[in-house]
PDB file of C-alpha atoms in Angstrom:
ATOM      1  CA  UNK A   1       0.000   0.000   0.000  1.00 43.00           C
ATOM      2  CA  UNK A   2       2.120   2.783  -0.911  1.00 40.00           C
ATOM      3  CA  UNK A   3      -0.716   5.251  -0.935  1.00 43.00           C
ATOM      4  CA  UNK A   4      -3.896   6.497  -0.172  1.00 43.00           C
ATOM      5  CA  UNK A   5      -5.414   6.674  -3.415  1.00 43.00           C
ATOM      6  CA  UNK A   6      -7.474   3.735  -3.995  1.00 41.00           C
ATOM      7  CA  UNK A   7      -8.859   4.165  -0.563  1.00 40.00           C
ATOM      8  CA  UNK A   8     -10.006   7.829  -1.254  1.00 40.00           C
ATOM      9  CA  UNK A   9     -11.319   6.113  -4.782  1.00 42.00           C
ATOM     10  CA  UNK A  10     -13.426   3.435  -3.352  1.00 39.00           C
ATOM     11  CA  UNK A  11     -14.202   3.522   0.440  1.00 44.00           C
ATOM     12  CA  UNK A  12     -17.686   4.904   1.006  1.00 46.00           C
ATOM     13  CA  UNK A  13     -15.863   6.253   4.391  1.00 48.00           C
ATOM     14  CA  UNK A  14     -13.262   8.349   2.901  1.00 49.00           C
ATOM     15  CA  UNK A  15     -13.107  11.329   5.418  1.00 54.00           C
ATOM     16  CA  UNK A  16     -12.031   8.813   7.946  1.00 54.00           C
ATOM     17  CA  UNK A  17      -9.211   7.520   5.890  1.00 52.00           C
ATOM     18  CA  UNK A  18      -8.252  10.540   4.610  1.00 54.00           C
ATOM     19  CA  UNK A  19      -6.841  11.449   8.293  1.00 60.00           C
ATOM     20  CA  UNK A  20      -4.659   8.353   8.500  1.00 63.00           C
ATOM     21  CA  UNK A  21      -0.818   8.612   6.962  1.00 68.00           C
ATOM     22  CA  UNK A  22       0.509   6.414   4.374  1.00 72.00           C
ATOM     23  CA  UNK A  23       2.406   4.705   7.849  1.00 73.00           C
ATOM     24  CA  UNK A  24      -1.144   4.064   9.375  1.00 73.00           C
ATOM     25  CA  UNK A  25      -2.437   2.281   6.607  1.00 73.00           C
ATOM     26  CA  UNK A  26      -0.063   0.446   5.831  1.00 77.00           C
ATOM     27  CA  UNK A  27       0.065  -0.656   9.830  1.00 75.00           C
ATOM     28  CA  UNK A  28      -3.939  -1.194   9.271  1.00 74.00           C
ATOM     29  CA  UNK A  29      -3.287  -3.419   6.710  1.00 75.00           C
ATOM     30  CA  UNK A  30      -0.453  -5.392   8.247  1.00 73.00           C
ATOM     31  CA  UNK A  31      -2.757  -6.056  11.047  1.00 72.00           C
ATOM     32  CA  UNK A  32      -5.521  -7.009   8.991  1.00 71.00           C
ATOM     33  CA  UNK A  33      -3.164  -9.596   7.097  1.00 69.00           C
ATOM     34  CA  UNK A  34      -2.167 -10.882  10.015  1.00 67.00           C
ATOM     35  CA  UNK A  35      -5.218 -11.242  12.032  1.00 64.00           C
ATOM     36  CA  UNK A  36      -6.106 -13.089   8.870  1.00 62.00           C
ATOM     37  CA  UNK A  37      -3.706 -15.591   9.515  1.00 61.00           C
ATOM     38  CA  UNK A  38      -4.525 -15.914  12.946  1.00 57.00           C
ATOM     39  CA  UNK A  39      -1.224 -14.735  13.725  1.00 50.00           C
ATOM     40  CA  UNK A  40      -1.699 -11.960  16.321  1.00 48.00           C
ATOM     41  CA  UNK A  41      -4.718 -13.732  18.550  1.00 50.00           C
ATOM     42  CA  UNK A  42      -2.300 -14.324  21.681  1.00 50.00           C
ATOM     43  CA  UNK A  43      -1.003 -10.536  20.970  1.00 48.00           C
ATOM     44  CA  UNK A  44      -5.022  -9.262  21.735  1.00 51.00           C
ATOM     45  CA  UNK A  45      -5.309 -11.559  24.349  1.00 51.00           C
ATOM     46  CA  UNK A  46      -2.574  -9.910  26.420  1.00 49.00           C
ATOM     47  CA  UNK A  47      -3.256  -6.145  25.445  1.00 48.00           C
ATOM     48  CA  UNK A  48      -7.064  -6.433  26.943  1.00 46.00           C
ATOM     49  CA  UNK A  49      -5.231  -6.529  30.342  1.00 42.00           C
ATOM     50  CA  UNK A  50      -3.430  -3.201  29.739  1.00 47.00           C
ATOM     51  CA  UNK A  51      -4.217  -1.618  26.817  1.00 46.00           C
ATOM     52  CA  UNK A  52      -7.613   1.141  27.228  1.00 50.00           C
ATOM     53  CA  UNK A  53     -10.897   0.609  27.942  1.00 51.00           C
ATOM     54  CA  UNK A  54     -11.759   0.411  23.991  1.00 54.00           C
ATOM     55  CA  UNK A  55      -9.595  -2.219  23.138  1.00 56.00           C
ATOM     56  CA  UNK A  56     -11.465  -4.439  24.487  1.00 59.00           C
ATOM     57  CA  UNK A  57     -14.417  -3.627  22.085  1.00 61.00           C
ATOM     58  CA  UNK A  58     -11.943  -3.594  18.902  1.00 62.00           C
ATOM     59  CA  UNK A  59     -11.114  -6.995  19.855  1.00 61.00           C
ATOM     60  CA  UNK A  60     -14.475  -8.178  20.038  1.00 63.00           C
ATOM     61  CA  UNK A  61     -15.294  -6.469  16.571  1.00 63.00           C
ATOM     62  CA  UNK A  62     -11.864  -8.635  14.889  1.00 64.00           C
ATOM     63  CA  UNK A  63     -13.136 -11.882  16.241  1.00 61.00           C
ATOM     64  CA  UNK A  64     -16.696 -10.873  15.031  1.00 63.00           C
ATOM     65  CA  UNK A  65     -15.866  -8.858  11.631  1.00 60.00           C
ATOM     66  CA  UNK A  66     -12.482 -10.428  10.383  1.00 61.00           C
ATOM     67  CA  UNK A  67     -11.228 -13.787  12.097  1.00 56.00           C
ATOM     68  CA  UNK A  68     -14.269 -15.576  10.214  1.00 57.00           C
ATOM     69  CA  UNK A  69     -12.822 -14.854   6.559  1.00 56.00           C
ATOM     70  CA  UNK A  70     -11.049 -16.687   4.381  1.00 55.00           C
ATOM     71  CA  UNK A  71      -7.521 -16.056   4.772  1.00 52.00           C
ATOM     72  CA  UNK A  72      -7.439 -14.924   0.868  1.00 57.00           C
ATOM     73  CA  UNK A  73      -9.323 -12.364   1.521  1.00 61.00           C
ATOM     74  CA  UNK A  74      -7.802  -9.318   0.193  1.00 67.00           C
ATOM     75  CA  UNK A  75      -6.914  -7.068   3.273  1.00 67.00           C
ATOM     76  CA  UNK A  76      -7.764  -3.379   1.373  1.00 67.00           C
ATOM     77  CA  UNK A  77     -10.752  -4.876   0.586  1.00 67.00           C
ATOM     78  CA  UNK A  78     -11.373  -5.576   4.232  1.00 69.00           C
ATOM     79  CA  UNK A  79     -10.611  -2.376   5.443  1.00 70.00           C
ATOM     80  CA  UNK A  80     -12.511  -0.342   2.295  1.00 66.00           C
ATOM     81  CA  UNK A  81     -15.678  -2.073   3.770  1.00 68.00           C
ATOM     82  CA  UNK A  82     -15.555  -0.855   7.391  1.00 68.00           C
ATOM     83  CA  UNK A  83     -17.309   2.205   9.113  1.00 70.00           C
ATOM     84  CA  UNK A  84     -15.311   5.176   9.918  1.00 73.00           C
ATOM     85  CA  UNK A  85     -15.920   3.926  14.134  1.00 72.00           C
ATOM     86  CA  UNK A  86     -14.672   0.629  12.476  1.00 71.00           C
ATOM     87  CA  UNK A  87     -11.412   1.888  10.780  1.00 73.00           C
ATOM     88  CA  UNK A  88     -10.786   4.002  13.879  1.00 73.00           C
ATOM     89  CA  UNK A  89     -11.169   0.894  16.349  1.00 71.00           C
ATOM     90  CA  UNK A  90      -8.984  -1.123  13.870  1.00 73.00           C
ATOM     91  CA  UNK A  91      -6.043   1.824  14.005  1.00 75.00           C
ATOM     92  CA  UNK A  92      -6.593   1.346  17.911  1.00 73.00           C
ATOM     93  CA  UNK A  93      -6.083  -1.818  17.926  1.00 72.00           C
ATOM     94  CA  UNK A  94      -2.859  -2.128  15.407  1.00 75.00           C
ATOM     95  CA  UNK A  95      -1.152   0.636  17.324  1.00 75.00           C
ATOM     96  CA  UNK A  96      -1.839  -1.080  20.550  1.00 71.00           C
ATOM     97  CA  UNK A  97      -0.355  -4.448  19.551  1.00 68.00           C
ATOM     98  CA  UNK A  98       2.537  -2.244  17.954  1.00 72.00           C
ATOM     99  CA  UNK A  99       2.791  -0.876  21.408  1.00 70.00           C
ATOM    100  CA  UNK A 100       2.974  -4.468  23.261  1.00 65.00           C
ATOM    101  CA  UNK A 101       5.416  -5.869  20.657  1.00 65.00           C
ATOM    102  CA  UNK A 102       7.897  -3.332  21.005  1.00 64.00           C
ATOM    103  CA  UNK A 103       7.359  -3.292  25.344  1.00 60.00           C
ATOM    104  CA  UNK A 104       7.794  -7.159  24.814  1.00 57.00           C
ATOM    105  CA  UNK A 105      11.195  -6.245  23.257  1.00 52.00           C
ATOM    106  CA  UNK A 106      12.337  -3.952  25.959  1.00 48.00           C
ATOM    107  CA  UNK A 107      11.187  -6.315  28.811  1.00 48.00           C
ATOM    108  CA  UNK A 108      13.692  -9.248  26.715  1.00 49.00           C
ATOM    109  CA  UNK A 109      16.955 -10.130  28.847  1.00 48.00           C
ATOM    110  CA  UNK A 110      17.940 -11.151  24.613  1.00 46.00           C
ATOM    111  CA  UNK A 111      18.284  -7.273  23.648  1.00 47.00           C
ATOM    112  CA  UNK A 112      20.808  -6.774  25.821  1.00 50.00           C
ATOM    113  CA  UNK A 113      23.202  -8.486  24.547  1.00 47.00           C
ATOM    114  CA  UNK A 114      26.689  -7.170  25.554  1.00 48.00           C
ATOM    115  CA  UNK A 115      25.282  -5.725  28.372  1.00 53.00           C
ATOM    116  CA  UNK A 116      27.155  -6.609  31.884  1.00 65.00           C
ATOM    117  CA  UNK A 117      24.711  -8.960  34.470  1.00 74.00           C
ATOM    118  CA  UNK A 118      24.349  -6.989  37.636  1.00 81.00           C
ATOM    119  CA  UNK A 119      26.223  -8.961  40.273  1.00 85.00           C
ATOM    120  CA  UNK A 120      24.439 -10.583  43.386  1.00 87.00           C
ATOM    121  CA  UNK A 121      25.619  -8.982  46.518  1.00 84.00           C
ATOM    122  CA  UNK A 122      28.608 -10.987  48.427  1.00 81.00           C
ATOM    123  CA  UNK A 123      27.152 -12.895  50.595  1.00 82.00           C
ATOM    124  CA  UNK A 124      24.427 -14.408  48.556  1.00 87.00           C
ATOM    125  CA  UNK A 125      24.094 -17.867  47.752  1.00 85.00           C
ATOM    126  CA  UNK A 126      21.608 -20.147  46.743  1.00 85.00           C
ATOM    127  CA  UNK A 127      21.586 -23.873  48.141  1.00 79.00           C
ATOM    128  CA  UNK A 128      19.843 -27.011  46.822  1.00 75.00           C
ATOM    129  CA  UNK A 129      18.970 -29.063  49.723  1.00 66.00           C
ATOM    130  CA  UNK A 130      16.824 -32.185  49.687  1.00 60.00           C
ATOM    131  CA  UNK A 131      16.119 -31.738  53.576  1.00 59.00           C
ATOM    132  CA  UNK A 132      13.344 -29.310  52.573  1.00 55.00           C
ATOM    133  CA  UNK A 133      12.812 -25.513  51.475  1.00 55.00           C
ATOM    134  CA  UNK A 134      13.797 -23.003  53.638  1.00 55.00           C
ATOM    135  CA  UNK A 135      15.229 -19.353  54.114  1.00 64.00           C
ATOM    136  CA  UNK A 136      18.096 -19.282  56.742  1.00 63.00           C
ATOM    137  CA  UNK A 137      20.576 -17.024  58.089  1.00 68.00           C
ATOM    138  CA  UNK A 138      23.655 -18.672  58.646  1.00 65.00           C
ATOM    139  CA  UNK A 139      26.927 -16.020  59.837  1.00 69.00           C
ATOM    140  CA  UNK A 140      25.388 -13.340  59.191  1.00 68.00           C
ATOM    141  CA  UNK A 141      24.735 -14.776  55.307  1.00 73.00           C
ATOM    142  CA  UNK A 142      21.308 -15.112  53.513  1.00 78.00           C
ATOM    143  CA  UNK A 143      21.248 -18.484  52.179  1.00 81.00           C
ATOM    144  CA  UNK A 144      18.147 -20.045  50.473  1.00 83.00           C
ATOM    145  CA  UNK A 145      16.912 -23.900  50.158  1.00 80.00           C
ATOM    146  CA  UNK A 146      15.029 -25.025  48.145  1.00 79.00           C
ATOM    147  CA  UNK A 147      13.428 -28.818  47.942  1.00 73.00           C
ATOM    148  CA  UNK A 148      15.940 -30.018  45.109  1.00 69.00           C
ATOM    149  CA  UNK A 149      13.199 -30.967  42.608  1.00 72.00           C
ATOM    150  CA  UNK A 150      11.300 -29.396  39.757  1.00 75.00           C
ATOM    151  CA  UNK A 151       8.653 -27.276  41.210  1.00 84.00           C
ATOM    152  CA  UNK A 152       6.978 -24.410  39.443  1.00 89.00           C
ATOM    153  CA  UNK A 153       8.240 -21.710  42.614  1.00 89.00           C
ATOM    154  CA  UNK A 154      11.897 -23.066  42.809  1.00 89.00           C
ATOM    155  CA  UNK A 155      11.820 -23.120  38.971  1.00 90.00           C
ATOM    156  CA  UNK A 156      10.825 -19.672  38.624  1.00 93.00           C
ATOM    157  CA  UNK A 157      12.878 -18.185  41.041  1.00 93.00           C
ATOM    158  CA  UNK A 158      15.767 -20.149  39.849  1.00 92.00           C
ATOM    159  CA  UNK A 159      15.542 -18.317  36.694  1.00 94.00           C
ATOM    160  CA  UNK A 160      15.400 -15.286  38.108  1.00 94.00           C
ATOM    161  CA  UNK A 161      18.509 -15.473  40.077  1.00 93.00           C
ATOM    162  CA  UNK A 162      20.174 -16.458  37.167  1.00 92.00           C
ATOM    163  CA  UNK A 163      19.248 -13.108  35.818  1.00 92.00           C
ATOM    164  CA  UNK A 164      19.517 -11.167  38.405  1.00 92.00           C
ATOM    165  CA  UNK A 165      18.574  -7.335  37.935  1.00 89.00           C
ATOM    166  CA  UNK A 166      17.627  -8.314  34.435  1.00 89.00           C
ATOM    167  CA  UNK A 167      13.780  -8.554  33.229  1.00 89.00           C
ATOM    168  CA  UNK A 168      12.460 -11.828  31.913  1.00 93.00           C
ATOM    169  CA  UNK A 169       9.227 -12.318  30.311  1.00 92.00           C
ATOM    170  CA  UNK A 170       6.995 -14.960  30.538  1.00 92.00           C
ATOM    171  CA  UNK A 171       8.694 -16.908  27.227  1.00 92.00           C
ATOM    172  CA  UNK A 172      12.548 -16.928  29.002  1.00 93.00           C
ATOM    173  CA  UNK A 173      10.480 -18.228  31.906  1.00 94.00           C
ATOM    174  CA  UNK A 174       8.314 -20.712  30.411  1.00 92.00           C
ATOM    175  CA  UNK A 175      10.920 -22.464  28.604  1.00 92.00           C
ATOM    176  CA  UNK A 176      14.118 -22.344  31.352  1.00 92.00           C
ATOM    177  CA  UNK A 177      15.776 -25.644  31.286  1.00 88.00           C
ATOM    178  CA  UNK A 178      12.721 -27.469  30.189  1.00 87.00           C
ATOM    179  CA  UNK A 179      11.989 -28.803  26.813  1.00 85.00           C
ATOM    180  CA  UNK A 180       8.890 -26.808  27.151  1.00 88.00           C
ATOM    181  CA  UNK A 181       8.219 -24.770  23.732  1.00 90.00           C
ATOM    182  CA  UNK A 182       6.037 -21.333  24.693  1.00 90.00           C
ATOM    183  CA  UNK A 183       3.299 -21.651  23.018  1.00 88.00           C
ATOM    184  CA  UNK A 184       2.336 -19.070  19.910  1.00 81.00           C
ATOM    185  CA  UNK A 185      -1.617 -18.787  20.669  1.00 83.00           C
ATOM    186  CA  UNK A 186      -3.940 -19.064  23.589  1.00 84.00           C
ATOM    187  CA  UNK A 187      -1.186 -18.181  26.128  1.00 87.00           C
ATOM    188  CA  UNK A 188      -3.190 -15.765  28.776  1.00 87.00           C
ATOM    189  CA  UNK A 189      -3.852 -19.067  30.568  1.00 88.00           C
ATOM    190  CA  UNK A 190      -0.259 -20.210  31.123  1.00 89.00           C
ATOM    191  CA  UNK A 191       0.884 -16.205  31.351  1.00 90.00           C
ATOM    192  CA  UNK A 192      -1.482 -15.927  34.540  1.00 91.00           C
ATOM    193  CA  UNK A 193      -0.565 -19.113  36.172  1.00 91.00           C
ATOM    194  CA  UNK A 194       2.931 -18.000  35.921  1.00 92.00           C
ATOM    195  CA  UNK A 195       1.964 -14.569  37.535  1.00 93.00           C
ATOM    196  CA  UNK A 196      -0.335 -16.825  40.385  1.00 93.00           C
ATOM    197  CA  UNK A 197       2.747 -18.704  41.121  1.00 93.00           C
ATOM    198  CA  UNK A 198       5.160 -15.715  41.015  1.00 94.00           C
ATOM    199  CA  UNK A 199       3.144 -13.202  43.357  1.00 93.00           C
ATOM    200  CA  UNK A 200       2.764 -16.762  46.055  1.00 91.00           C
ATOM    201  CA  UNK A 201       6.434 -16.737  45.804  1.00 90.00           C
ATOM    202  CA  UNK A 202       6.916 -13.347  46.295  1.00 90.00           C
ATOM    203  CA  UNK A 203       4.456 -13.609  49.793  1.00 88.00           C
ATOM    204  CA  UNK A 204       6.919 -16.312  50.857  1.00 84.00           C
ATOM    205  CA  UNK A 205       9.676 -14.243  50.806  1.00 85.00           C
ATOM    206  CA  UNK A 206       8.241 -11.027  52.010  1.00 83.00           C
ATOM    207  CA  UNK A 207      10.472 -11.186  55.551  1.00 81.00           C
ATOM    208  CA  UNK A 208      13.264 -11.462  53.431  1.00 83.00           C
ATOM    209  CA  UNK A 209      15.442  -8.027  52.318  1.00 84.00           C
ATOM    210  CA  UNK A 210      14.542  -9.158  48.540  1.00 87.00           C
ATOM    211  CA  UNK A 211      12.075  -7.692  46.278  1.00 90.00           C
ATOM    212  CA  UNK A 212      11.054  -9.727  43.185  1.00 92.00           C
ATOM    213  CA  UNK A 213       9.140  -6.991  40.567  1.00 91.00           C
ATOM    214  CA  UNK A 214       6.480  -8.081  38.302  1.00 87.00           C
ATOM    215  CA  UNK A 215       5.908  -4.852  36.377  1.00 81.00           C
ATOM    216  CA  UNK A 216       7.157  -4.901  32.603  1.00 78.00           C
ATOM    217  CA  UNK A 217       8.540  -8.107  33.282  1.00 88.00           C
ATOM    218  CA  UNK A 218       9.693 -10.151  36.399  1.00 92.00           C
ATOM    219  CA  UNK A 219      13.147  -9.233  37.871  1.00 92.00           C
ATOM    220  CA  UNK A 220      14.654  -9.907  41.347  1.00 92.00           C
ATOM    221  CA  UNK A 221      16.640  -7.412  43.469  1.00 90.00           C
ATOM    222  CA  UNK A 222      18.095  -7.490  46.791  1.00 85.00           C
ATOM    223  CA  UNK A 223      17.737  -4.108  49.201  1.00 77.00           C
TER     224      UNK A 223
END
């Protein structure tokens, strides 16, 4: 789509279109390709949490208005046929998964690459016991045990502490040292249970002088 033209030709709605930039519809137009393949379904799922109170209702219009057609479908023709609220609720919607994709980015311990790992304070170990999970303080050093086996809290804290001061999101979670693939669709489920099992760790820990942060990503410091 390299301009507005055939738009301004054809769409009944022209006013409406005639306010977006070349940028916009070609970013309405990616989205509608996409949605089209069914490609960006986990992406809505996770921006209802955050995004505004409308996109919720644009989401609700794609599954009703645009999931259901054949994936041929020619995407200008799609968009030619919507309602000047519907084209504006579409450009919501495209700039808010824009939004989430690039926060997803930023939240990545991946892009930064190069960068140095902040360094756990001396003093700081963590212990694998099989007696049992526990947090001591032996000498004057905080020490943590954990049952030695795969449970989700040791698991997730375990990654954590391996990337200390660094964000991971719920994929570099998901998948440390499992065979585990994150899945591409339907993940709110397994994204919340992760949170569930996160925030009980975090109570667990809350006599301790550790904070574990779940904004943006999860990432553990120690005060």
């Amino acid at each position: 789509m390299n301009d507005n033209s055939l738009f301004l030709g054809l769409s009944p709605h022209a006013d409406a279109v005639k306010s977006l930039s070349n940028e916009n519809l070609e970013l309405l137009d990616k989205t509608v390709r996409e949605i089209l393949r069914k490609n960006e379904l986990s992406a809505f799922q996770e921006i209802t949490f955050d995004a505004d109170p409308n996109t919720k209702e644009t989401v609700d219009y794609l599954n009703r208005h645009i999931l259901h057609k054949n994936i041929n479908t020619n995407s200008e023709r799609i968009i030619l046929d919507l309602s000047e609220e519907d084209i504006e609720a579409l450009y919501r919607c495209s700039q808010a998964i824009k939004d989430e994709k690039e926060k997803r980015q930023i939240i990545s311990p991946l892009n930064n690459a190069g960068v140095d790992k902040i360094k756990i304070p001396a003093g700081w170990t963590l212990e694998e016991d099989e007696k049992g999970r526990a947090f001591l303080n032996r000498n004057g050093k905080v020490m943590f045990e954990f049952k030695h086996n795969w449970t989700n809290k040791y698991k997730y804290f375990k990654v954590m502490w391996e990337n200390y001061g660094q964000k991971v999101d719920y994929k570099i979670v998901y998948e440390f040292r499992s065979k585990l693939i994150y899945p591409e669709k339907g993940v709110s489920k397994f994204n919340s249970n992760m949170r569930n099992t996160i925030n009980k760790l975090r109570k667990e820990m809350k006599h301790l002088p550790i904070k574990i942060k779940t904004s943006k990503g999860f990432q553990l410091l120690i005060r």
